[in-house]
Amino acid sequence: MNEAAPPVREAPPAPPDRGAGPFSRFERMVAWRYLRSKRKETVISVIASISFIGVMLGVATLIVVMAVMNGFRAELLNRILGLNGHIVVQAMDRPFDDYDAVAARIDGLDGVRYAIPLIEGQVLGSGRVGAGTGVLVRGIREQDLKKIDLVARDLRQGSLDGFDDSGGVAIGTRMAENLGLTLGDAITLVSPDGDITPFGTTPRVKAYEVTAIFEIGMSEYDASIVFMPLAEAQLYFNSEGIVQTIEVFIDNPDRVDVVRPRVEEAAQRQVFTVDWRQRNQTFFSTLQVERNVMFMILTMIVLVAALNIISGLVMLVKDKGHDIAILRTMGATSGAVMRIFLMTGSAIGLAGTMAGVVLGVVICLNVESIRQFFSWLSGTTIFNPEFYFLSQLPARMDMRETVSVVLMALGLSFLATLFPAWRAARLDPVEALRYE
């Protein structure tokens, strides 16, 4: 009885002359052939596909998450610094009864955009519907309120013209929704520090007409801040002729250390100054820590994909043991074999990284539309502004950060190919035949 003839295995193409340099056309051709799936190499092909998808999703996820966190920080920073002064000046020796002169001197400094005298107080506000809510009243002059772009530029209803003499107030859109107020309605403000009587201090209750409704885009501010004419606020808070602080807005917030000493000198009196970094240090430090931790955690996705590349190449080396033996006996060096498998594994990482960059950029450019679609699909509000401060999901890509993600993914993919390629290169023809 005749024995069945062993299956004929297709031999790899003959290597070029020994004079061919590294990464020659022959090596690239063999590496590309090993990447193509064959019927009997289904498992290897599936592992390579999973590795490609893993790298792609890992890179895309890293780009999207870092872009969203960058956008979140930038939007919060713009809104916080756009509404609050970069330097807050407070009086020490006596109340700010000369605030007009001090603000004028500070306003004339180089690098200072404008200086705004303010008086603030916490009160209880109530409208036509709903329970009362905590309100931060900020007394400000009309000319100064118009300088704040986040308010003057984003008015939803009403006008700031004649604000000083209107006897009314400007409120945020969320406060208007929560209290059921529209333009022309009255908001009632209750202050615990009212008139002093023989029976003690009585709360001060007064209703003000809503003359303007603004939207800053930061839910905390839109739901809690009320702007009141400075003269009216001084009467309401028993602070006639004085203010509490002067908020200084500068051209470049990052140069606050340079401008701050000049502001203190221009005040020409004893003052205490606090810059925006000190006031928001905990908040922005927390965002930075969270950003770094998220980067490290999401890097694990790319690392898992790189481990899949290792397993796929190890199986490929085992499957191609006969081919390696033929290549070595025909004159291919161990370096050539190593480069072939390096290119095979690196191609998976390169293709996955490039696809991940494209996918990440597309998602970042359409992140708000995607959020709205999934909110509609699930019937719930994803990225609720009540909890995340902002009314829209921001995404801001940073070129250096994106490049670092790409280099990290390529580096991990390349490192994942070293061990299988080294294992293939150290096989001599006799040992390689044992894999059959």
Short mmCIF file of C-alpha atoms in Angstrom, two decimals:
data_model
loop_
_atom_site.label_atom_id
_atom_site.label_comp_id
_atom_site.label_asym_id
_atom_site.label_seq_id
_atom_site.Cartn_x
_atom_site.Cartn_y
_atom_site.Cartn_z
CA MET A 1 0.00 0.00 0.00
CA ASN A 2 1.48 3.29 -1.12
CA GLU A 3 1.96 5.91 1.55
CA ALA A 4 0.39 9.29 0.96
CA ALA A 5 2.89 11.78 -0.34
CA PRO A 6 3.60 14.65 2.03
CA PRO A 7 2.05 17.95 0.98
CA VAL A 8 4.28 20.10 -1.16
CA ARG A 9 5.04 23.35 0.62
CA GLU A 10 5.56 26.47 -1.42
CA ALA A 11 9.12 27.64 -1.05
CA PRO A 12 9.80 31.29 -0.34
CA PRO A 13 11.38 33.38 -3.06
CA ALA A 14 15.12 33.20 -3.40
CA PRO A 15 17.03 35.82 -1.48
CA PRO A 16 18.99 38.44 -3.37
CA ASP A 17 22.71 38.66 -3.63
CA ARG A 18 24.70 38.97 -0.45
CA GLY A 19 25.48 42.53 -1.48
CA ALA A 20 21.86 43.64 -0.98
CA GLY A 21 21.53 46.11 1.91
CA PRO A 22 19.25 45.93 4.94
CA PHE A 23 15.50 46.33 4.34
CA SER A 24 15.99 45.49 0.68
CA ARG A 25 13.16 44.88 -1.76
CA PHE A 26 13.41 41.14 -1.13
CA GLU A 27 13.02 41.51 2.64
CA ARG A 28 10.04 43.83 2.21
CA MET A 29 8.44 41.39 -0.24
CA VAL A 30 8.76 38.43 2.14
CA ALA A 31 7.45 40.49 5.07
CA TRP A 32 4.44 41.58 3.02
CA ARG A 33 3.75 37.98 1.96
CA TYR A 34 3.76 36.87 5.61
CA LEU A 35 1.22 39.58 6.40
CA ARG A 36 -1.26 38.26 3.84
CA SER A 37 -3.67 35.68 5.20
CA LYS A 38 -3.91 32.19 3.80
CA ARG A 39 -6.53 29.55 4.37
CA LYS A 40 -4.33 27.46 6.66
CA GLU A 41 -3.11 30.52 8.57
CA THR A 42 -6.52 31.70 9.75
CA VAL A 43 -5.54 31.81 13.43
CA ILE A 44 -2.48 33.95 12.73
CA SER A 45 -4.55 36.24 10.52
CA VAL A 46 -7.19 36.65 13.23
CA ILE A 47 -4.55 37.49 15.85
CA ALA A 48 -2.98 40.04 13.48
CA SER A 49 -6.41 41.60 12.85
CA ILE A 50 -7.13 41.76 16.58
CA SER A 51 -3.74 43.38 17.15
CA PHE A 52 -4.45 45.95 14.42
CA ILE A 53 -7.89 46.77 15.88
CA GLY A 54 -6.45 46.95 19.41
CA VAL A 55 -3.74 49.41 18.42
CA MET A 56 -6.21 51.47 16.40
CA LEU A 57 -8.76 51.70 19.23
CA GLY A 58 -6.07 52.34 21.83
CA VAL A 59 -4.55 55.24 19.88
CA ALA A 60 -7.98 56.68 19.00
CA THR A 61 -9.15 56.44 22.60
CA LEU A 62 -6.02 58.13 23.90
CA ILE A 63 -6.32 60.98 21.39
CA VAL A 64 -10.02 61.53 22.07
CA VAL A 65 -9.78 61.36 25.86
CA MET A 66 -6.75 63.66 26.03
CA ALA A 67 -8.39 66.10 23.59
CA VAL A 68 -11.59 66.17 25.64
CA MET A 69 -9.66 66.74 28.87
CA ASN A 70 -7.60 69.48 27.23
CA GLY A 71 -10.77 71.09 25.90
CA PHE A 72 -12.45 70.74 29.28
CA ARG A 73 -9.55 72.47 31.02
CA ALA A 74 -9.24 75.20 28.37
CA GLU A 75 -12.96 75.98 28.38
CA LEU A 76 -13.10 76.11 32.16
CA LEU A 77 -10.00 78.29 32.24
CA ASN A 78 -11.42 80.68 29.63
CA ARG A 79 -14.73 81.02 31.44
CA ILE A 80 -13.27 81.28 34.94
CA LEU A 81 -10.67 83.84 33.86
CA GLY A 82 -13.11 85.56 31.53
CA LEU A 83 -15.50 86.33 34.38
CA ASN A 84 -13.16 86.58 37.38
CA GLY A 85 -10.16 88.84 37.61
CA HIS A 86 -6.66 87.50 37.10
CA ILE A 87 -5.53 89.51 40.13
CA VAL A 88 -7.85 90.36 43.02
CA VAL A 89 -6.87 93.43 45.04
CA GLN A 90 -8.25 93.76 48.59
CA ALA A 91 -7.80 96.67 51.01
CA MET A 92 -5.94 96.11 54.27
CA ASP A 93 -5.56 99.34 56.24
CA ARG A 94 -8.98 100.86 55.54
CA PRO A 95 -11.98 100.15 53.30
CA PHE A 96 -11.76 100.84 49.58
CA ASP A 97 -13.31 104.33 49.68
CA ASP A 98 -10.93 105.59 46.96
CA TYR A 99 -11.62 102.74 44.57
CA ASP A 100 -12.16 105.03 41.56
CA ALA A 101 -8.66 106.51 41.84
CA VAL A 102 -7.01 103.15 42.59
CA ALA A 103 -8.77 101.45 39.68
CA ALA A 104 -7.78 104.28 37.34
CA ARG A 105 -4.10 104.00 38.31
CA ILE A 106 -4.07 100.22 37.87
CA ASP A 107 -5.97 100.49 34.60
CA GLY A 108 -3.19 102.63 33.14
CA LEU A 109 -0.45 100.02 33.65
CA ASP A 110 1.16 98.20 30.74
CA GLY A 111 -0.18 94.67 30.41
CA VAL A 112 -3.42 95.48 32.26
CA ARG A 113 -6.58 95.20 30.21
CA TYR A 114 -8.91 96.79 32.75
CA ALA A 115 -9.56 97.04 36.50
CA ILE A 116 -13.10 96.61 37.86
CA PRO A 117 -14.30 97.68 41.36
CA LEU A 118 -16.74 95.12 42.78
CA ILE A 119 -18.92 94.48 45.77
CA GLU A 120 -20.19 90.95 46.40
CA GLY A 121 -22.60 89.25 48.72
CA GLN A 122 -24.39 85.94 49.19
CA VAL A 123 -28.18 86.18 49.28
CA LEU A 124 -31.26 84.05 48.74
CA GLY A 125 -33.07 84.51 45.45
CA SER A 126 -36.62 83.47 44.58
CA GLY A 127 -38.87 83.82 41.55
CA ARG A 128 -42.28 82.77 40.35
CA VAL A 129 -41.69 79.01 40.63
CA GLY A 130 -39.46 76.66 42.58
CA ALA A 131 -37.80 77.07 45.93
CA GLY A 132 -35.30 79.79 46.67
CA THR A 133 -31.72 79.31 45.61
CA GLY A 134 -28.38 80.67 46.71
CA VAL A 135 -27.31 83.69 44.69
CA LEU A 136 -24.02 85.58 44.43
CA VAL A 137 -24.78 89.25 43.85
CA ARG A 138 -21.99 91.19 42.17
CA GLY A 139 -22.30 94.95 42.21
CA ILE A 140 -20.63 96.40 39.12
CA ARG A 141 -20.71 99.54 37.01
CA GLU A 142 -22.32 99.48 33.58
CA GLN A 143 -19.09 100.51 31.84
CA ASP A 144 -17.23 97.65 33.54
CA LEU A 145 -19.91 95.03 32.88
CA LYS A 146 -19.78 95.80 29.16
CA LYS A 147 -16.04 95.04 29.21
CA ILE A 148 -16.69 91.42 30.25
CA ASP A 149 -17.15 89.71 26.89
CA LEU A 150 -18.63 86.53 28.34
CA VAL A 151 -21.59 88.59 29.58
CA ALA A 152 -21.92 91.44 27.11
CA ARG A 153 -21.33 89.28 24.03
CA ASP A 154 -23.60 86.40 25.04
CA LEU A 155 -26.73 88.24 26.15
CA ARG A 156 -29.78 86.11 25.41
CA GLN A 157 -32.39 88.73 26.27
CA GLY A 158 -32.45 92.40 27.16
CA SER A 159 -29.69 94.98 27.01
CA LEU A 160 -27.02 96.49 29.24
CA ASP A 161 -27.65 100.02 28.04
CA GLY A 162 -28.71 102.19 30.94
CA PHE A 163 -27.85 99.44 33.40
CA ASP A 164 -26.65 101.86 36.11
CA ASP A 165 -29.97 103.71 36.20
CA SER A 166 -32.29 100.79 35.46
CA GLY A 167 -32.69 99.65 39.05
CA GLY A 168 -32.76 96.10 37.69
CA VAL A 169 -30.40 93.14 37.55
CA ALA A 170 -28.89 90.75 34.99
CA ILE A 171 -29.22 87.01 35.66
CA GLY A 172 -28.02 83.80 33.99
CA THR A 173 -30.12 81.55 31.77
CA ARG A 174 -30.13 78.63 34.21
CA MET A 175 -31.24 80.81 37.06
CA ALA A 176 -34.05 82.13 34.86
CA GLU A 177 -35.10 78.56 34.05
CA ASN A 178 -34.90 77.37 37.66
CA LEU A 179 -36.91 80.29 39.04
CA GLY A 180 -39.30 80.62 36.11
CA LEU A 181 -38.21 84.15 35.25
CA THR A 182 -38.25 86.00 31.95
CA LEU A 183 -37.32 89.50 30.90
CA GLY A 184 -39.34 92.04 32.89
CA ASP A 185 -40.15 89.70 35.79
CA ALA A 186 -39.03 90.45 39.32
CA ILE A 187 -36.53 88.41 41.30
CA THR A 188 -36.72 88.72 45.09
CA LEU A 189 -33.42 88.88 46.93
CA VAL A 190 -33.17 88.22 50.67
CA SER A 191 -30.03 89.25 52.55
CA PRO A 192 -29.45 88.23 56.20
CA ASP A 193 -27.51 91.46 56.80
CA GLY A 194 -30.30 94.00 56.65
CA ASP A 195 -31.40 96.92 58.78
CA ILE A 196 -30.32 97.16 62.40
CA THR A 197 -33.26 97.65 64.76
CA PRO A 198 -33.69 97.60 68.56
CA PHE A 199 -34.72 93.97 68.16
CA GLY A 200 -31.60 93.04 66.22
CA THR A 201 -30.69 92.79 62.56
CA THR A 202 -33.63 92.07 60.28
CA PRO A 203 -33.21 90.45 56.86
CA ARG A 204 -33.40 92.77 53.89
CA VAL A 205 -35.95 91.74 51.26
CA LYS A 206 -36.15 93.55 47.94
CA ALA A 207 -37.45 92.73 44.46
CA TYR A 208 -35.54 93.73 41.33
CA GLU A 209 -36.67 93.69 37.73
CA VAL A 210 -34.80 91.35 35.38
CA THR A 211 -33.43 93.67 32.67
CA ALA A 212 -31.00 91.24 31.00
CA ILE A 213 -30.41 87.49 30.76
CA PHE A 214 -26.94 86.23 29.86
CA GLU A 215 -25.36 82.83 29.20
CA ILE A 216 -21.71 82.29 30.03
CA GLY A 217 -21.76 78.58 29.13
CA MET A 218 -20.64 77.43 32.56
CA SER A 219 -23.66 76.08 34.43
CA GLU A 220 -22.39 77.05 37.89
CA TYR A 221 -22.13 80.71 36.89
CA ASP A 222 -25.33 80.78 34.83
CA ALA A 223 -27.28 79.42 37.80
CA SER A 224 -25.83 81.49 40.65
CA ILE A 225 -24.58 84.95 39.60
CA VAL A 226 -26.67 88.13 39.57
CA PHE A 227 -25.15 91.39 38.33
CA MET A 228 -26.51 94.51 40.07
CA PRO A 229 -25.60 98.18 39.50
CA LEU A 230 -22.76 99.13 41.82
CA ALA A 231 -24.58 102.03 43.50
CA GLU A 232 -27.63 99.85 44.18
CA ALA A 233 -25.45 97.01 45.55
CA GLN A 234 -23.72 99.43 47.91
CA LEU A 235 -27.09 100.44 49.32
CA TYR A 236 -28.35 96.87 49.49
CA PHE A 237 -25.29 95.61 51.40
CA ASN A 238 -24.92 98.70 53.66
CA SER A 239 -21.63 99.63 51.99
CA GLU A 240 -22.24 103.16 50.73
CA GLY A 241 -19.20 104.68 49.06
CA ILE A 242 -16.94 101.63 49.31
CA VAL A 243 -16.21 98.39 47.47
CA GLN A 244 -14.76 95.10 48.65
CA THR A 245 -12.30 94.29 45.87
CA ILE A 246 -10.82 95.51 42.62
CA GLU A 247 -10.46 92.72 40.06
CA VAL A 248 -7.67 93.24 37.54
CA PHE A 249 -7.78 91.61 34.11
CA ILE A 250 -4.42 91.39 32.34
CA ASP A 251 -3.49 90.70 28.72
CA ASN A 252 -1.55 87.49 29.41
CA PRO A 253 -2.66 85.53 32.50
CA ASP A 254 0.57 83.49 32.39
CA ARG A 255 2.56 86.71 33.11
CA VAL A 256 0.70 87.40 36.33
CA ASP A 257 3.95 87.27 38.35
CA VAL A 258 5.33 90.18 36.31
CA VAL A 259 2.23 92.38 36.53
CA ARG A 260 1.34 91.67 40.16
CA PRO A 261 4.13 93.75 41.79
CA ARG A 262 3.29 96.71 39.53
CA VAL A 263 -0.38 96.48 40.55
CA GLU A 264 0.53 96.55 44.24
CA GLU A 265 2.77 99.57 43.65
CA ALA A 266 0.12 101.43 41.63
CA ALA A 267 -2.44 101.01 44.44
CA GLN A 268 -0.35 103.43 46.57
CA ARG A 269 -1.78 101.96 49.76
CA GLN A 270 -1.63 98.73 51.73
CA VAL A 271 -3.36 96.02 49.73
CA PHE A 272 -3.47 92.24 49.64
CA THR A 273 -3.42 90.59 46.22
CA VAL A 274 -4.34 87.07 45.12
CA ASP A 275 -3.85 85.80 41.56
CA TRP A 276 -5.98 83.33 39.62
CA ARG A 277 -3.56 80.43 40.15
CA GLN A 278 -3.84 80.69 43.93
CA ARG A 279 -7.63 80.95 43.84
CA ASN A 280 -8.03 77.90 41.57
CA GLN A 281 -4.93 75.89 42.50
CA THR A 282 -6.76 72.85 43.86
CA PHE A 283 -9.19 72.71 40.96
CA PHE A 284 -6.65 72.85 38.14
CA SER A 285 -4.15 70.65 39.99
CA THR A 286 -6.85 67.99 40.24
CA LEU A 287 -7.53 68.25 36.52
CA GLN A 288 -3.81 67.86 35.75
CA VAL A 289 -3.45 64.79 37.98
CA GLU A 290 -6.56 63.23 36.44
CA ARG A 291 -5.22 63.90 32.97
CA ASN A 292 -1.89 62.19 33.68
CA VAL A 293 -3.55 59.20 35.34
CA MET A 294 -5.95 58.74 32.42
CA PHE A 295 -3.03 58.77 29.99
CA MET A 296 -1.26 56.00 31.91
CA ILE A 297 -4.40 53.90 32.25
CA LEU A 298 -5.37 54.16 28.58
CA THR A 299 -1.82 53.32 27.53
CA MET A 300 -2.61 49.80 28.80
CA ILE A 301 -4.97 49.35 25.84
CA VAL A 302 -2.08 49.85 23.42
CA LEU A 303 0.12 47.61 25.57
CA VAL A 304 -2.43 44.77 25.38
CA ALA A 305 -2.57 45.18 21.61
CA ALA A 306 1.23 45.01 21.51
CA LEU A 307 1.13 41.72 23.45
CA ASN A 308 -1.22 40.39 20.77
CA ILE A 309 1.43 41.29 18.21
CA ILE A 310 3.94 39.19 20.16
CA SER A 311 1.66 36.15 20.27
CA GLY A 312 0.83 36.48 16.58
CA LEU A 313 4.49 36.73 15.56
CA VAL A 314 5.51 33.81 17.78
CA MET A 315 2.93 31.64 16.05
CA LEU A 316 4.04 32.97 12.68
CA VAL A 317 7.68 32.10 13.42
CA LYS A 318 6.66 28.59 14.42
CA ASP A 319 4.54 28.20 11.31
CA LYS A 320 7.28 29.53 9.01
CA GLY A 321 10.08 27.39 10.48
CA HIS A 322 10.48 25.50 7.19
CA ASP A 323 10.65 28.78 5.25
CA ILE A 324 13.29 30.13 7.62
CA ALA A 325 15.40 26.99 7.08
CA ILE A 326 15.21 27.39 3.30
CA LEU A 327 16.06 31.08 3.48
CA ARG A 328 19.10 30.38 5.68
CA THR A 329 20.39 27.57 3.48
CA MET A 330 20.01 29.78 0.40
CA GLY A 331 22.22 32.44 1.94
CA ALA A 332 19.93 34.72 3.92
CA THR A 333 21.67 36.04 7.02
CA SER A 334 20.20 35.96 10.51
CA GLY A 335 19.95 39.74 10.31
CA ALA A 336 17.82 39.49 7.17
CA VAL A 337 15.45 37.02 8.86
CA MET A 338 15.19 39.28 11.89
CA ARG A 339 14.43 42.32 9.75
CA ILE A 340 11.71 40.41 7.87
CA PHE A 341 9.81 39.64 11.05
CA LEU A 342 10.50 43.11 12.45
CA MET A 343 8.84 44.62 9.39
CA THR A 344 5.95 42.15 9.63
CA GLY A 345 5.13 43.07 13.22
CA SER A 346 5.90 46.76 12.87
CA ALA A 347 3.59 47.01 9.87
CA ILE A 348 0.68 45.94 12.07
CA GLY A 349 1.56 48.58 14.66
CA LEU A 350 2.13 51.28 12.03
CA ALA A 351 -1.15 50.59 10.22
CA GLY A 352 -3.08 50.44 13.51
CA THR A 353 -1.51 53.68 14.75
CA MET A 354 -2.27 55.60 11.55
CA ALA A 355 -5.84 54.29 11.49
CA GLY A 356 -6.20 55.23 15.16
CA VAL A 357 -5.02 58.79 14.47
CA VAL A 358 -7.55 59.19 11.66
CA LEU A 359 -10.36 57.74 13.79
CA GLY A 360 -9.40 59.90 16.77
CA VAL A 361 -9.30 63.10 14.71
CA VAL A 362 -12.71 62.36 13.16
CA ILE A 363 -14.25 61.75 16.60
CA CYS A 364 -12.67 64.91 18.06
CA LEU A 365 -14.05 67.04 15.22
CA ASN A 366 -17.56 65.65 15.75
CA VAL A 367 -17.54 64.93 19.49
CA GLU A 368 -20.50 67.19 20.32
CA SER A 369 -22.63 65.68 17.52
CA ILE A 370 -21.70 62.19 18.73
CA ARG A 371 -22.67 63.14 22.30
CA GLN A 372 -26.04 64.44 21.15
CA PHE A 373 -26.65 61.30 19.08
CA PHE A 374 -25.95 58.94 21.99
CA SER A 375 -28.01 61.14 24.31
CA TRP A 376 -30.91 60.82 21.88
CA LEU A 377 -30.31 57.09 21.45
CA SER A 378 -30.20 56.37 25.19
CA GLY A 379 -32.85 58.88 26.19
CA THR A 380 -30.54 60.31 28.86
CA THR A 381 -28.35 63.38 29.05
CA ILE A 382 -24.73 62.38 28.51
CA PHE A 383 -22.26 64.92 29.93
CA ASN A 384 -24.92 66.67 32.00
CA PRO A 385 -23.90 70.34 32.40
CA GLU A 386 -25.30 70.33 35.93
CA PHE A 387 -22.41 68.07 36.95
CA TYR A 388 -19.70 68.92 34.41
CA PHE A 389 -20.05 72.74 34.50
CA LEU A 390 -19.98 73.18 30.70
CA SER A 391 -23.02 73.13 28.42
CA GLN A 392 -21.14 71.42 25.56
CA LEU A 393 -18.56 68.65 25.38
CA PRO A 394 -15.29 70.32 24.33
CA ALA A 395 -12.38 68.71 22.49
CA ARG A 396 -9.09 70.43 21.79
CA MET A 397 -6.26 68.45 20.23
CA ASP A 398 -2.69 69.31 21.11
CA MET A 399 -0.13 68.58 18.40
CA ARG A 400 2.68 67.67 20.80
CA GLU A 401 0.39 65.40 22.76
CA THR A 402 -0.86 63.66 19.62
CA VAL A 403 2.71 63.14 18.42
CA SER A 404 3.65 61.65 21.80
CA VAL A 405 0.71 59.20 21.56
CA VAL A 406 1.81 58.17 18.06
CA LEU A 407 5.43 57.70 19.11
CA MET A 408 4.37 55.73 22.18
CA ALA A 409 2.18 53.39 20.11
CA LEU A 410 4.90 52.90 17.48
CA GLY A 411 7.50 52.29 20.17
CA LEU A 412 5.41 49.65 21.93
CA SER A 413 4.62 47.95 18.63
CA PHE A 414 8.29 47.88 17.67
CA LEU A 415 9.34 46.52 21.06
CA ALA A 416 6.70 43.81 20.76
CA THR A 417 8.33 42.51 17.57
CA LEU A 418 11.86 42.25 18.97
CA PHE A 419 11.54 38.94 20.81
CA PRO A 420 9.77 36.97 18.02
CA ALA A 421 12.15 38.43 15.41
CA TRP A 422 15.18 37.60 17.55
CA ARG A 423 13.85 34.07 18.07
CA ALA A 424 13.43 33.63 14.32
CA ALA A 425 16.91 35.00 13.59
CA ARG A 426 18.74 32.64 15.97
CA LEU A 427 17.27 29.49 14.39
CA ASP A 428 19.73 27.59 12.24
CA PRO A 429 18.40 25.51 9.32
CA VAL A 430 18.46 22.22 11.25
CA GLU A 431 16.55 23.64 14.23
CA ALA A 432 14.06 25.40 11.95
CA LEU A 433 13.14 22.10 10.26
CA ARG A 434 12.04 20.72 13.65
CA TYR A 435 9.08 23.11 13.66
CA GLU A 436 7.46 21.03 10.92
#
